[in-house]
Short mmCIF file of C-alpha atoms in Angstrom, two decimals:
data_model
loop_
_atom_site.label_atom_id
_atom_site.label_comp_id
_atom_site.label_asym_id
_atom_site.label_seq_id
_atom_site.Cartn_x
_atom_site.Cartn_y
_atom_site.Cartn_z
CA MET S 1 -4.70 6.08 -3.30
CA LYS S 2 -7.56 6.89 -1.02
CA ILE S 3 -8.87 4.53 1.67
CA ASP S 4 -12.33 4.36 0.06
CA GLU S 5 -10.82 3.07 -3.15
CA LEU S 6 -8.98 0.37 -1.22
CA ARG S 7 -12.11 -0.70 0.66
CA LYS S 8 -13.91 -1.25 -2.65
CA LEU S 9 -11.30 -3.85 -3.71
CA SER S 10 -11.86 -7.54 -3.16
CA ASP S 11 -9.57 -9.47 -0.82
CA ALA S 12 -7.55 -10.90 -3.65
CA ASP S 13 -7.25 -7.52 -5.37
CA LEU S 14 -6.16 -5.95 -2.08
CA VAL S 15 -3.36 -8.52 -1.61
CA ALA S 16 -2.24 -7.92 -5.22
CA LYS S 17 -2.28 -4.14 -4.67
CA VAL S 18 -0.06 -4.49 -1.55
CA SER S 19 2.37 -6.64 -3.54
CA GLU S 20 2.39 -4.12 -6.37
CA LEU S 21 2.99 -1.18 -4.02
CA LYS S 22 5.86 -3.00 -2.25
CA SER S 23 7.60 -3.72 -5.54
CA ASN S 24 7.08 -0.11 -6.57
CA LEU S 25 8.61 1.02 -3.24
CA MET S 26 11.66 -1.15 -3.91
CA THR S 27 12.09 0.39 -7.36
CA LEU S 28 11.78 3.89 -5.91
CA ARG S 29 14.45 3.10 -3.29
CA PHE S 30 16.83 1.93 -5.97
CA GLN S 31 16.17 5.08 -7.95
CA GLN S 32 16.81 7.19 -4.86
CA LYS S 33 20.11 5.49 -4.12
CA SER S 34 21.29 5.96 -7.72
CA GLY S 35 20.27 9.59 -7.76
CA GLN S 36 17.52 9.16 -10.40
CA LEU S 37 14.65 10.03 -8.09
CA ASP S 38 13.66 13.68 -8.29
CA SER S 39 11.40 13.92 -5.24
CA GLY S 40 11.27 11.94 -2.01
CA LYS S 41 7.50 12.58 -1.98
CA GLN S 42 6.96 9.49 -4.14
CA LEU S 43 8.59 7.34 -1.49
CA HIS S 44 6.49 8.96 1.22
CA ASP S 45 3.24 8.54 -0.73
CA THR S 46 4.00 4.90 -1.61
CA ARG S 47 4.75 4.03 2.05
CA LYS S 48 1.49 5.67 3.12
CA ASP S 49 -0.47 3.75 0.46
CA ILE S 50 1.03 0.46 1.71
CA ALA S 51 0.06 1.33 5.27
CA ARG S 52 -3.52 2.18 4.18
CA ALA S 53 -3.84 -1.10 2.25
CA LEU S 54 -2.48 -3.15 5.18
CA THR S 55 -4.91 -1.33 7.52
CA VAL S 56 -7.88 -2.35 5.36
CA GLU S 57 -6.57 -5.93 5.22
CA THR S 58 -6.30 -6.03 9.02
CA GLU S 59 -9.76 -4.57 9.45
CA ARG S 60 -11.20 -7.32 7.27
CA LYS S 61 -9.34 -10.05 9.16
CA ASN S 62 -10.58 -8.68 12.46
CA ALA S 63 -14.16 -8.45 11.16
CA LYS S 64 -14.04 -12.09 10.07
CA LYS S 65 -12.78 -13.15 13.52
CA GLU S 66 -15.55 -11.22 15.22
CA ALA S 67 -18.19 -12.79 12.93
CA LYS S 68 -17.28 -16.30 14.10
#
């Protein structure tokens, strides 16, 4: 997921997306441990997507603090 797509989401949608990505990461980790995961790239991409989403979330929180 690209950063521009994440920035277009509302705050509530962004929080939901982070939650969804974290549960997906947990599923991928279980698949990796059981040998069902073909490529570790999915794990890498999911972790990066979570980091991007959390970055956007932090940017918004900081922007709200500065506006006050």
